[in-house]
Amino acid sequence: MVAPLAETLRIHIIGAGMGGMGSALALARQGFRNVHVWESAQQLGEVGAGINITPNLSRVLDGWGVLDIARAEAVALDGASVLDCATDTALTSVDFAYIEKEFGWPFYVVHRSALQKCLIHGALGSGVVTLHLGKLVTEYDFERTRFRIENRKRTASTEGANGANGHADGQANGHANGDDIPEDGWVDADVVLAADGVKSKARGAMLGRRGETDDVVDTGQAAYRILVTREMVGNDPELLPFFDGSHSYRWIGEKRHIIAYPIASHGIFNMSTAHPDRRFVEADTWTATGSKAEMLDMFHDFCPRVQKLLRLVPEGDVLEWKLRVHHPLTHWVDGNVALIGDACHPTLPHLAQGAAQAVEDAAVLGVVLARITDKKDINKALQVYQALRKPRADWAVVNAAANGKGLHLGSGEAKEARDEAFKSASRAGGKNPDKAIDKETQSILYAHDCVKEAEEKFDALFAVA
């Protein structure tokens, strides 16, 4: 059934990342025909590294008919191991055979660009979504549901202030841009969905209206994103199994870990670290070109296999990210403006749920906005979205942070107890100190059908919104 307001609702989305393009696709699938996405980057580049498509995310993508786009270059993991960083000894291993059987889809890993491709092709291929590139949002007017844009000047930076990344000029249209949509100045809307990332301007403006401070939490952690290609390892018999297999490895040590798995049809071994922040402590920046020597020093006591992989990385390919989160917000909605994804629930990566939760937000927004028959009910629909999504997303954020702390224990009784729990964990799946491979945690995350829940609970929540 086509949404009652499909022809008339003016929907504007800020940011073309996972939450933004996911929302555009969700709304297009519901029949909305006036959907605009505003992105500060000059083009959507294939940046980033590995990302997880867990069953709860696959469920949404499959429902939208775009999962096969990512699956074409995905690796379905057959299991995961947690290893001692120094000895390379497996502390625990889990066979993932149960994941598809119990949750409907395997645990896929892909390059971020493969997931982005799903959402962009689905949204722009619908013919009803217009993507505006090189447009910077400078101001929000919540009372009148509008925002001010200006053309972004070309710079050397690849970091998109509205939520995605890339560079080049232009506008990509899923359909012809309406004459009533300006390319600079104020843009009027019926709904504004702010998917502008962890540095969200919309969030700051929204909190400021209630006298709240927009304080991003410095976790004291940073991360290297490392891509080792099959060509780099040549015929090394010690390293080739990382590419030929379909396994995830997490090497853990005090205050540090590295998680790694093959992506891009087994052509790349993706490595992502978490370690103490040394580079960004005094700097008001989020990313930096890293030093290979510093990276090697940070992990100098890790096992020879890891050392060999890290030494293969070209000097110029070492990039470091500052890991920041946000305390749970009091609200995600103000008038007809709502926050999405990292704008309202940025998370540490230790449960592999950042992209999944953003796309769940998008799917639920599609459902709730498709249910209303009068524009005066937009805010109530957005309140239903918040009621459905906020408790779950906040839970994921809190538990991801807790998992990181458990993985980074130093010597002592707590570490000894954790390692004993690792040893007793079932290979077939069950209770596990690493909550990313703990079956109870996975059940909460992976079995959830956000679209079904929104459809079933909408009427009751709308009545009290």
Coordinates of C-alpha atoms in Angstrom, one line a residue:
M1 CA 0.0 0.0 0.0
V2 CA 1.3 3.4 -1.0
A3 CA 1.7 5.9 1.9
P4 CA -1.3 8.3 2.1
L5 CA 1.0 11.4 2.0
A6 CA 3.3 9.9 -0.7
E7 CA 2.7 12.7 -3.2
T8 CA 2.7 15.7 -0.9
L9 CA 5.2 15.1 2.0
R10 CA 8.4 17.1 1.4
I11 CA 11.1 15.0 3.0
H12 CA 14.7 16.3 3.3
I13 CA 17.5 14.2 4.7
I14 CA 20.8 15.7 5.8
G15 CA 23.8 13.4 5.1
A16 CA 24.3 10.7 2.6
G17 CA 25.9 8.1 4.9
M18 CA 24.3 4.8 5.9
G19 CA 21.4 6.4 7.9
G20 CA 20.7 9.1 5.3
M21 CA 20.7 6.9 2.2
G22 CA 19.0 4.2 4.1
S23 CA 16.2 6.6 5.0
A24 CA 15.9 7.7 1.4
L25 CA 15.6 4.1 0.3
A26 CA 13.1 3.2 3.0
L27 CA 10.9 6.2 2.1
A28 CA 11.1 5.4 -1.6
R29 CA 10.0 1.9 -0.9
Q30 CA 7.0 3.2 0.9
G31 CA 6.0 5.2 -2.2
F32 CA 7.1 8.7 -1.1
R33 CA 8.0 10.8 -4.2
N34 CA 9.5 14.0 -2.9
V35 CA 12.7 12.9 -1.1
H36 CA 15.9 15.0 -1.1
V37 CA 19.3 14.1 0.4
W38 CA 21.8 16.9 1.1
E39 CA 25.4 16.0 1.3
S40 CA 28.4 18.3 1.9
A41 CA 30.9 16.0 0.1
Q42 CA 31.5 16.8 -3.6
Q43 CA 31.0 13.1 -4.5
L44 CA 30.4 9.9 -2.7
G45 CA 33.8 8.2 -2.8
E46 CA 34.6 4.6 -2.0
V47 CA 36.3 5.3 1.3
G48 CA 36.5 3.4 4.6
A49 CA 37.3 -0.2 5.4
G50 CA 35.5 -3.4 6.5
I51 CA 32.0 -3.3 7.9
N52 CA 29.7 -6.0 9.3
I53 CA 26.3 -6.9 7.8
T54 CA 24.8 -8.8 10.7
P55 CA 21.5 -10.7 10.3
N56 CA 19.3 -7.8 11.6
L57 CA 20.8 -5.6 8.9
S58 CA 20.5 -8.3 6.3
R59 CA 16.8 -8.6 7.2
V60 CA 16.2 -4.9 6.3
L61 CA 18.4 -4.9 3.2
D62 CA 16.7 -8.1 1.9
G63 CA 13.3 -6.5 2.5
W64 CA 14.3 -3.6 0.4
G65 CA 15.6 -5.9 -2.4
V66 CA 19.2 -4.7 -2.3
L67 CA 21.1 -7.3 -0.2
D68 CA 22.4 -9.1 -3.2
I69 CA 24.4 -6.0 -4.3
A70 CA 26.5 -6.3 -1.2
R71 CA 26.4 -10.1 -1.0
A72 CA 28.1 -10.3 -4.4
E73 CA 31.4 -9.3 -2.8
A74 CA 30.8 -10.3 0.8
V75 CA 32.4 -13.0 2.8
A76 CA 30.1 -15.1 5.0
L77 CA 32.0 -15.8 8.2
D78 CA 32.2 -19.4 9.3
G79 CA 33.3 -18.5 12.8
A80 CA 35.3 -16.3 15.1
S81 CA 38.3 -16.7 17.4
V82 CA 39.6 -14.6 20.3
L83 CA 43.3 -15.0 20.7
D84 CA 46.0 -13.9 23.2
C85 CA 47.8 -11.0 21.5
A86 CA 51.3 -12.2 22.6
T87 CA 51.1 -15.9 22.2
D88 CA 48.6 -16.2 19.4
T89 CA 46.9 -18.9 21.4
A90 CA 43.1 -19.2 20.9
L91 CA 41.3 -18.3 24.1
T92 CA 37.9 -19.2 22.5
S93 CA 36.5 -20.1 19.1
V94 CA 32.9 -20.1 18.0
D95 CA 31.4 -21.9 15.0
F96 CA 28.9 -19.6 13.3
A97 CA 26.9 -22.4 11.7
Y98 CA 24.0 -21.6 14.0
I99 CA 23.7 -18.0 12.9
E100 CA 22.0 -18.5 9.6
K101 CA 19.9 -21.3 11.0
E102 CA 18.6 -19.3 13.9
F103 CA 18.6 -15.7 12.6
G104 CA 17.9 -16.2 8.9
W105 CA 21.1 -14.9 7.3
P106 CA 24.9 -15.5 7.8
F107 CA 27.2 -13.1 9.4
Y108 CA 28.5 -11.1 6.3
V109 CA 31.6 -8.9 6.2
V110 CA 32.2 -6.4 3.3
H111 CA 34.1 -3.3 2.4
R112 CA 32.0 -0.3 3.5
S113 CA 31.6 0.7 -0.1
A114 CA 29.6 -2.4 -0.8
L115 CA 27.0 -1.5 1.8
Q116 CA 27.0 2.1 0.6
K117 CA 26.5 0.8 -3.0
C118 CA 23.4 -1.1 -1.8
L119 CA 21.7 2.0 -0.4
I120 CA 22.7 4.4 -3.1
H121 CA 21.7 2.2 -6.0
G122 CA 18.4 1.4 -4.2
A123 CA 17.6 5.0 -3.4
L124 CA 18.6 6.7 -6.6
G125 CA 17.4 3.8 -8.7
S126 CA 13.9 4.4 -7.3
G127 CA 13.6 7.5 -9.5
V128 CA 12.1 9.5 -6.6
V129 CA 15.2 10.5 -4.6
T130 CA 17.3 13.6 -5.5
L131 CA 20.9 13.7 -4.1
H132 CA 22.4 17.2 -3.8
L133 CA 26.2 17.1 -3.5
G134 CA 28.6 19.8 -2.2
K135 CA 25.9 21.4 -0.1
L136 CA 26.7 22.4 3.5
V137 CA 23.9 22.9 6.0
T138 CA 24.7 26.0 8.1
E139 CA 21.5 26.6 10.2
Y140 CA 18.3 24.9 11.3
D141 CA 14.9 26.6 11.9
F142 CA 12.9 24.1 14.0
E143 CA 9.8 26.2 14.3
R144 CA 9.4 26.5 10.5
T145 CA 10.9 23.1 9.6
R146 CA 13.6 24.4 7.4
F147 CA 17.3 24.6 7.0
R148 CA 19.9 26.9 5.4
I149 CA 22.3 25.6 2.8
E150 CA 25.3 27.0 1.0
N151 CA 27.6 25.6 -1.7
R152 CA 30.6 24.0 -0.2
K153 CA 34.0 25.3 -1.5
R154 CA 36.3 22.6 -3.0
T155 CA 39.0 21.7 -0.5
A156 CA 41.6 18.9 -0.1
S157 CA 39.6 17.4 2.7
T158 CA 37.6 14.2 2.0
E159 CA 35.6 14.4 5.2
G160 CA 31.9 15.3 4.6
A161 CA 30.4 17.6 7.2
N162 CA 26.9 16.3 6.5
G163 CA 27.7 12.7 7.1
A164 CA 29.5 11.0 4.2
N165 CA 32.8 11.3 2.4
G166 CA 34.3 12.1 -1.0
H167 CA 35.1 14.9 -3.4
A168 CA 34.1 16.3 -6.9
D169 CA 31.4 18.8 -7.8
G170 CA 27.9 18.1 -8.7
Q171 CA 24.4 16.9 -8.1
A172 CA 23.2 13.3 -8.6
N173 CA 19.5 13.0 -9.3
G174 CA 17.3 10.1 -9.0
H175 CA 14.7 12.3 -10.6
A176 CA 14.7 15.9 -11.9
N177 CA 15.2 18.5 -9.3
G178 CA 12.0 20.5 -8.6
D179 CA 12.1 24.2 -9.5
D180 CA 11.0 25.1 -6.0
I181 CA 14.1 23.6 -4.4
P182 CA 16.9 26.2 -4.1
E183 CA 20.5 25.3 -4.4
D184 CA 21.5 27.8 -1.6
G185 CA 19.6 29.7 1.1
W186 CA 16.6 28.4 3.1
V187 CA 15.0 25.1 2.1
D188 CA 11.4 24.5 3.4
A189 CA 10.4 21.0 4.3
D190 CA 7.6 19.0 6.0
V191 CA 10.1 16.6 7.6
V192 CA 13.8 17.0 8.2
L193 CA 15.8 13.8 9.0
A194 CA 19.3 14.7 10.2
A195 CA 21.7 11.9 9.5
D196 CA 24.8 14.1 9.8
G197 CA 27.0 11.9 11.9
V198 CA 28.7 12.0 15.2
K199 CA 29.6 15.7 14.7
S200 CA 26.0 16.5 14.0
K201 CA 25.1 20.2 13.7
A202 CA 21.4 19.3 14.0
R203 CA 22.0 17.6 17.3
G204 CA 23.8 20.6 18.7
A205 CA 21.0 22.9 17.6
M206 CA 18.3 20.6 18.9
L207 CA 19.9 20.2 22.4
G208 CA 20.6 23.9 22.6
R209 CA 16.9 24.7 22.3
R210 CA 16.5 23.0 25.6
G211 CA 19.5 24.5 27.2
E212 CA 21.4 21.2 27.0
T213 CA 25.1 21.0 26.1
D214 CA 26.2 18.9 23.1
D215 CA 29.1 17.1 24.7
V216 CA 30.7 14.4 22.7
V217 CA 32.5 11.9 24.9
D218 CA 36.2 11.3 24.4
T219 CA 36.7 7.6 25.0
G220 CA 40.4 7.8 25.3
Q221 CA 40.6 5.3 22.4
A222 CA 41.7 5.6 18.8
A223 CA 41.7 3.1 15.9
Y224 CA 43.8 2.2 12.9
R225 CA 41.9 1.0 9.9
I226 CA 44.3 -1.3 7.9
L227 CA 43.7 -3.0 4.6
V228 CA 46.2 -5.7 3.6
T229 CA 45.7 -6.9 0.0
R230 CA 46.3 -10.5 -1.2
E231 CA 49.0 -9.1 -3.5
M232 CA 50.9 -7.7 -0.5
V233 CA 51.3 -11.1 1.1
G234 CA 52.4 -12.9 -2.1
N235 CA 52.7 -16.7 -1.5
D236 CA 53.4 -16.4 2.2
P237 CA 52.1 -19.7 3.6
E238 CA 51.6 -18.2 7.1
L239 CA 49.4 -15.3 5.9
L240 CA 47.5 -16.7 2.9
P241 CA 45.1 -18.7 5.2
F242 CA 43.8 -15.3 6.5
F243 CA 42.6 -14.6 2.9
D244 CA 41.5 -18.1 1.8
G245 CA 39.5 -18.7 5.0
S246 CA 36.2 -17.1 6.2
H247 CA 37.1 -16.6 9.8
S248 CA 37.3 -13.6 12.1
Y249 CA 40.2 -13.1 14.5
R250 CA 40.4 -10.9 17.5
W251 CA 43.7 -10.5 19.2
I252 CA 43.3 -9.0 22.7
G253 CA 45.7 -7.5 25.2
E254 CA 45.8 -4.9 27.9
K255 CA 44.0 -1.7 26.7
R256 CA 44.3 -2.9 23.0
H257 CA 42.9 -5.3 20.5
I258 CA 42.9 -6.0 16.8
I259 CA 40.0 -7.5 15.0
A260 CA 40.5 -8.8 11.5
Y261 CA 38.7 -10.7 8.7
P262 CA 38.7 -11.2 4.9
I263 CA 36.5 -8.9 2.8
A264 CA 36.1 -8.0 -0.9
S265 CA 35.6 -11.6 -2.1
H266 CA 38.7 -12.7 0.0
G267 CA 40.9 -10.2 -1.8
I268 CA 41.5 -8.0 1.3
F269 CA 42.3 -8.8 4.9
N270 CA 40.7 -6.0 6.9
M271 CA 42.3 -5.1 10.3
S272 CA 40.7 -2.7 12.8
T273 CA 42.4 -1.8 16.1
A274 CA 41.4 -0.2 19.3
H275 CA 44.1 1.3 21.4
P276 CA 45.0 4.2 23.8
D277 CA 44.7 7.6 22.1
R278 CA 48.1 9.3 21.9
R279 CA 47.8 11.4 18.8
F280 CA 44.5 13.2 19.4
V281 CA 44.6 13.9 23.1
E282 CA 45.2 17.7 22.7
A283 CA 44.0 18.0 19.2
D284 CA 40.5 19.2 18.0
T285 CA 40.5 16.7 15.1
W286 CA 39.0 13.3 14.5
T287 CA 41.3 11.7 11.9
A288 CA 44.9 11.9 11.0
T289 CA 47.5 10.4 8.8
G290 CA 49.1 7.9 11.1
S291 CA 52.8 6.9 11.5
K292 CA 53.7 3.4 10.6
A293 CA 56.5 3.4 13.1
E294 CA 54.0 4.5 15.8
M295 CA 51.6 1.8 14.8
L296 CA 54.2 -0.9 15.0
D297 CA 55.3 0.5 18.4
M298 CA 51.8 0.4 19.7
F299 CA 51.5 -3.3 18.9
H300 CA 55.2 -4.2 19.4
D301 CA 54.3 -7.1 21.8
F302 CA 51.7 -8.7 19.6
C303 CA 52.4 -12.1 18.0
P304 CA 54.6 -12.6 14.9
R305 CA 51.7 -13.1 12.5
V306 CA 50.2 -9.8 13.4
Q307 CA 53.6 -8.1 13.3
K308 CA 54.1 -9.5 9.8
L309 CA 50.8 -8.2 8.6
L310 CA 51.3 -4.7 10.1
R311 CA 54.7 -4.4 8.5
L312 CA 53.2 -4.9 5.0
V313 CA 51.1 -1.8 5.2
P314 CA 52.5 1.1 3.1
E315 CA 53.5 4.2 5.1
G316 CA 51.0 6.4 3.4
D317 CA 48.1 4.0 4.0
V318 CA 48.2 4.3 7.8
L319 CA 45.2 6.3 9.0
E320 CA 44.1 6.8 12.6
W321 CA 40.6 7.7 13.9
K322 CA 39.7 9.1 17.3
L323 CA 36.9 7.0 18.8
R324 CA 34.2 9.2 20.3
V325 CA 30.7 8.6 21.5
H326 CA 27.9 10.6 23.1
H327 CA 26.0 10.1 26.3
P328 CA 22.4 8.9 25.6
L329 CA 20.3 11.9 24.5
T330 CA 17.2 13.0 26.3
H331 CA 15.4 13.3 22.9
W332 CA 15.9 12.6 19.2
V333 CA 13.0 14.7 17.9
D334 CA 12.1 18.4 17.9
G335 CA 9.0 19.4 16.0
N336 CA 9.3 17.8 12.6
V337 CA 13.0 17.2 12.8
A338 CA 14.5 13.9 13.8
L339 CA 18.0 12.6 14.3
I340 CA 19.3 9.3 12.8
G341 CA 22.2 7.0 13.3
D342 CA 25.5 8.4 14.6
A343 CA 23.8 11.8 15.1
C344 CA 21.8 10.4 18.0
H345 CA 23.5 7.1 19.0
P346 CA 27.2 7.0 18.0
T347 CA 28.8 3.8 19.3
L348 CA 32.1 2.1 19.7
P349 CA 32.6 -0.7 17.2
H350 CA 32.9 -3.5 19.7
L351 CA 29.5 -5.1 18.9
A352 CA 29.5 -4.4 15.1
Q353 CA 26.2 -2.5 15.2
G354 CA 26.9 1.0 14.1
A355 CA 25.7 0.6 10.5
A356 CA 23.0 -1.9 11.5
Q357 CA 21.4 0.4 14.0
A358 CA 21.4 3.4 11.6
V359 CA 19.7 1.4 8.9
E360 CA 17.1 0.1 11.5
D361 CA 16.4 3.8 12.2
A362 CA 15.8 4.3 8.5
A363 CA 13.5 1.4 8.1
V364 CA 11.4 2.4 11.1
L365 CA 11.1 6.0 9.8
G366 CA 9.8 4.6 6.6
V367 CA 7.1 2.7 8.4
V368 CA 5.9 5.5 10.7
L369 CA 5.8 8.2 8.1
A370 CA 3.9 5.9 5.8
R371 CA 1.1 5.5 8.4
I372 CA 0.0 9.1 8.8
T373 CA -2.7 10.7 6.8
D374 CA -2.3 14.3 7.8
K375 CA 0.8 16.5 8.0
K376 CA -0.2 17.7 11.5
D377 CA 0.7 14.2 12.7
I378 CA 4.3 14.3 11.5
N379 CA 5.6 15.0 15.0
K380 CA 3.6 12.2 16.5
A381 CA 4.9 9.8 14.0
L382 CA 8.5 10.9 14.8
Q383 CA 7.8 10.4 18.5
V384 CA 6.7 6.9 17.7
Y385 CA 10.1 6.4 15.9
Q386 CA 11.9 7.6 18.9
A387 CA 9.9 5.4 21.3
L388 CA 10.6 2.3 19.1
R389 CA 14.3 3.0 18.4
K390 CA 15.9 4.9 21.3
P391 CA 15.8 2.1 24.0
R392 CA 17.3 -0.5 21.6
A393 CA 20.0 1.8 20.1
D394 CA 21.0 3.1 23.6
W395 CA 21.3 -0.5 24.8
A396 CA 23.6 -1.3 21.9
V397 CA 25.8 1.7 22.7
V398 CA 26.1 0.9 26.4
N399 CA 26.9 -2.8 25.7
A400 CA 29.5 -2.0 23.0
A401 CA 31.4 0.2 25.4
A402 CA 31.2 -2.5 28.2
N403 CA 32.5 -5.1 25.8
G404 CA 35.5 -3.0 25.0
K405 CA 36.4 -2.7 28.6
G406 CA 36.0 -6.5 29.1
L407 CA 38.3 -7.2 26.2
H408 CA 41.0 -4.8 27.3
L409 CA 41.6 -6.0 30.9
G410 CA 45.2 -6.0 32.3
S411 CA 46.7 -8.7 34.5
G412 CA 44.7 -9.5 37.6
E413 CA 41.8 -11.5 39.0
A414 CA 39.3 -10.1 36.5
K415 CA 41.4 -11.1 33.5
E416 CA 41.9 -14.5 34.9
A417 CA 38.2 -15.0 35.5
R418 CA 37.5 -13.8 31.9
D419 CA 40.0 -16.1 30.4
E420 CA 38.6 -19.1 32.3
A421 CA 35.2 -18.1 30.9
F422 CA 36.6 -18.0 27.4
K423 CA 38.0 -21.5 27.9
S424 CA 34.6 -22.9 29.1
A425 CA 32.6 -21.2 26.3
S426 CA 30.9 -23.6 23.8
R427 CA 32.3 -23.7 20.3
A428 CA 28.7 -24.3 19.1
G429 CA 27.6 -20.9 20.5
G430 CA 26.5 -19.8 24.0
K431 CA 27.6 -17.6 26.8
N432 CA 30.9 -15.8 25.9
P433 CA 32.9 -13.0 27.5
D434 CA 33.2 -11.3 24.1
K435 CA 29.7 -10.1 23.7
A436 CA 30.1 -9.8 20.0
I437 CA 30.1 -13.6 19.9
D438 CA 27.9 -14.2 22.9
K439 CA 24.7 -15.9 21.8
E440 CA 22.3 -14.1 24.1
T441 CA 23.6 -10.8 23.0
Q442 CA 23.4 -11.9 19.4
S443 CA 19.8 -13.0 19.9
I444 CA 18.8 -9.6 21.2
L445 CA 20.5 -7.9 18.2
Y446 CA 20.1 -10.4 15.3
A447 CA 16.6 -11.8 15.9
H448 CA 15.0 -8.4 16.0
D449 CA 12.7 -7.4 13.1
C450 CA 12.5 -3.6 13.4
V451 CA 9.9 -3.3 10.5
K452 CA 7.6 -5.9 12.0
E453 CA 7.8 -4.3 15.4
A454 CA 7.0 -0.8 14.0
E455 CA 4.0 -2.1 12.1
E456 CA 2.7 -4.0 15.1
K457 CA 3.2 -1.3 17.7
F458 CA 2.5 1.9 15.7
D459 CA -1.2 2.3 16.6
A460 CA -0.7 1.9 20.3
L461 CA 2.4 4.2 20.4
F462 CA 0.7 6.8 18.1
A463 CA -2.3 7.0 20.4
V464 CA -0.1 8.2 23.3
A465 CA 2.4 10.2 21.4

